[in-house]
mmCIF file of C-alpha atoms in Angstrom:
data_model
loop_
_atom_site.group_PDB
_atom_site.id
_atom_site.type_symbol
_atom_site.label_atom_id
_atom_site.label_comp_id
_atom_site.label_asym_id
_atom_site.label_seq_id
_atom_site.Cartn_x
_atom_site.Cartn_y
_atom_site.Cartn_z
ATOM 1 C CA UNK A 1 -0.068 -0.047 0.037
ATOM 2 C CA UNK A 2 1.789 3.043 -1.231
ATOM 3 C CA UNK A 3 0.891 6.507 0.000
ATOM 4 C CA UNK A 4 2.662 9.803 -0.673
ATOM 5 C CA UNK A 5 3.399 13.219 0.538
ATOM 6 C CA UNK A 6 3.701 16.414 -1.577
ATOM 7 C CA UNK A 7 6.701 18.468 -1.213
ATOM 8 C CA UNK A 8 7.540 21.466 -3.367
ATOM 9 C CA UNK A 9 5.211 20.158 -6.025
ATOM 10 C CA UNK A 10 6.928 16.811 -6.068
ATOM 11 C CA UNK A 11 5.068 13.752 -5.107
ATOM 12 C CA UNK A 12 7.067 11.411 -2.816
ATOM 13 C CA UNK A 13 6.026 7.862 -2.062
ATOM 14 C CA UNK A 14 5.922 6.645 1.463
ATOM 15 C CA UNK A 15 5.015 3.141 2.752
ATOM 16 C CA UNK A 16 2.290 2.167 5.328
ATOM 17 C CA UNK A 17 4.455 3.373 8.212
ATOM 18 C CA UNK A 18 4.986 6.766 6.548
ATOM 19 C CA UNK A 19 8.581 6.057 5.621
ATOM 20 C CA UNK A 20 9.971 7.013 2.278
ATOM 21 C CA UNK A 21 10.000 4.151 -0.158
ATOM 22 C CA UNK A 22 13.248 5.574 -1.758
ATOM 23 C CA UNK A 23 15.698 7.260 0.779
ATOM 24 C CA UNK A 24 17.025 9.189 -2.250
ATOM 25 C CA UNK A 25 13.944 11.122 -2.438
ATOM 26 C CA UNK A 26 14.817 12.728 0.877
ATOM 27 C CA UNK A 27 15.657 16.382 1.327
ATOM 28 C CA UNK A 28 15.636 18.794 4.297
ATOM 29 C CA UNK A 29 12.320 20.071 2.927
ATOM 30 C CA UNK A 30 11.006 16.415 2.912
ATOM 31 C CA UNK A 31 12.187 16.238 6.437
ATOM 32 C CA UNK A 32 10.334 19.247 7.566
ATOM 33 C CA UNK A 33 7.159 18.026 5.864
ATOM 34 C CA UNK A 34 7.446 14.569 7.557
ATOM 35 C CA UNK A 35 8.137 16.390 10.976
ATOM 36 C CA UNK A 36 5.300 18.753 10.506
ATOM 37 C CA UNK A 37 2.852 15.951 9.975
ATOM 38 C CA UNK A 38 3.885 14.767 13.496
ATOM 39 C CA UNK A 39 3.534 18.279 14.812
ATOM 40 C CA UNK A 40 7.336 18.714 15.197
ATOM 41 C CA UNK A 41 9.331 21.789 14.217
ATOM 42 C CA UNK A 42 12.887 20.608 13.318
ATOM 43 C CA UNK A 43 15.632 22.274 15.306
ATOM 44 C CA UNK A 44 19.426 22.086 14.629
ATOM 45 C CA UNK A 45 19.503 19.111 17.225
ATOM 46 C CA UNK A 46 16.734 17.246 15.226
ATOM 47 C CA UNK A 47 18.799 17.788 12.095
ATOM 48 C CA UNK A 48 21.976 16.601 13.821
ATOM 49 C CA UNK A 49 20.395 13.286 14.667
ATOM 50 C CA UNK A 50 18.868 13.056 11.300
ATOM 51 C CA UNK A 51 22.183 13.666 9.523
ATOM 52 C CA UNK A 52 23.822 10.978 11.814
ATOM 53 C CA UNK A 53 20.985 8.321 10.945
ATOM 54 C CA UNK A 54 21.395 8.953 7.304
ATOM 55 C CA UNK A 55 25.072 8.888 7.398
ATOM 56 C CA UNK A 56 25.066 5.594 9.146
ATOM 57 C CA UNK A 57 22.511 4.145 6.696
ATOM 58 C CA UNK A 58 24.045 5.451 3.563
ATOM 59 C CA UNK A 59 27.722 5.143 4.388
ATOM 60 C CA UNK A 60 27.839 2.309 6.875
ATOM 61 C CA UNK A 61 26.162 -0.631 5.131
ATOM 62 C CA UNK A 62 22.468 0.435 5.913
ATOM 63 C CA UNK A 63 23.315 0.424 9.553
ATOM 64 C CA UNK A 64 20.312 1.566 11.630
ATOM 65 C CA UNK A 65 21.756 2.211 15.144
ATOM 66 C CA UNK A 66 20.066 1.505 18.249
ATOM 67 C CA UNK A 67 18.952 4.295 20.601
ATOM 68 C CA UNK A 68 21.710 3.937 23.054
ATOM 69 C CA UNK A 69 24.281 4.174 20.084
ATOM 70 C CA UNK A 70 22.539 7.396 18.875
ATOM 71 C CA UNK A 71 22.429 8.708 22.511
ATOM 72 C CA UNK A 72 26.335 8.060 22.778
ATOM 73 C CA UNK A 73 26.984 9.677 19.407
ATOM 74 C CA UNK A 74 24.858 12.832 20.105
ATOM 75 C CA UNK A 75 26.435 13.196 23.575
ATOM 76 C CA UNK A 76 29.839 13.269 21.958
ATOM 77 C CA UNK A 77 28.670 15.538 19.225
ATOM 78 C CA UNK A 78 26.963 18.080 21.575
ATOM 79 C CA UNK A 79 29.604 17.676 24.445
ATOM 80 C CA UNK A 80 27.220 16.839 27.134
ATOM 81 C CA UNK A 81 25.834 13.754 28.652
ATOM 82 C CA UNK A 82 22.347 13.002 27.229
ATOM 83 C CA UNK A 83 19.549 10.848 28.661
ATOM 84 C CA UNK A 84 17.219 8.821 26.792
ATOM 85 C CA UNK A 85 14.661 11.543 27.831
ATOM 86 C CA UNK A 86 16.627 14.123 25.689
ATOM 87 C CA UNK A 87 16.147 12.175 22.604
ATOM 88 C CA UNK A 88 12.465 11.494 23.350
ATOM 89 C CA UNK A 89 12.057 15.283 23.781
ATOM 90 C CA UNK A 90 13.204 15.609 20.226
ATOM 91 C CA UNK A 91 11.503 12.651 18.793
ATOM 92 C CA UNK A 92 8.442 11.708 21.149
ATOM 93 C CA UNK A 93 7.350 8.772 19.018
ATOM 94 C CA UNK A 94 10.793 6.988 19.564
ATOM 95 C CA UNK A 95 14.087 8.487 18.303
ATOM 96 C CA UNK A 96 14.937 5.472 16.160
ATOM 97 C CA UNK A 97 11.534 5.040 14.576
ATOM 98 C CA UNK A 98 10.350 8.637 14.196
ATOM 99 C CA UNK A 99 13.962 9.736 13.638
ATOM 100 C CA UNK A 100 14.506 7.226 10.778
ATOM 101 C CA UNK A 101 11.113 8.180 9.194
ATOM 102 C CA UNK A 102 11.837 11.828 9.217
ATOM 103 C CA UNK A 103 15.450 11.077 7.970
ATOM 104 C CA UNK A 104 13.986 9.335 4.977
ATOM 105 C CA UNK A 105 14.992 5.783 5.898
ATOM 106 C CA UNK A 106 13.248 2.515 6.121
ATOM 107 C CA UNK A 107 11.054 1.561 9.032
ATOM 108 C CA UNK A 108 12.901 -0.147 12.039
ATOM 109 C CA UNK A 109 10.790 -3.028 13.197
ATOM 110 C CA UNK A 110 12.669 -3.905 16.424
ATOM 111 C CA UNK A 111 11.211 -3.083 19.773
ATOM 112 C CA UNK A 112 12.811 -0.636 22.148
ATOM 113 C CA UNK A 113 16.296 0.966 21.939
ATOM 114 C CA UNK A 114 18.521 -1.490 23.881
#
């Protein structure tokens, strides 16, 4: 069942979970549209997480890191110790699931982040 979103006059296909069918269709505007549909406004911190998720997927053998790995990486990047709560403040519907969706990446089916 293919659905789609409209971004800048371009139709972008999504799957049942709202994830992009083709991660190459992604752009920052697409991310903003996906986030807006969840009632989120993207900040630089959101974009940092998204950039990291995309980099891992595209440049590291389609790796989709678990939550604790994302947490560790963002703590390093932002120079402060983050808790799981910090990531859930950014992505209330689960950082790896919602984060991957907004990053234009495939749905992660696993439960939890650990």
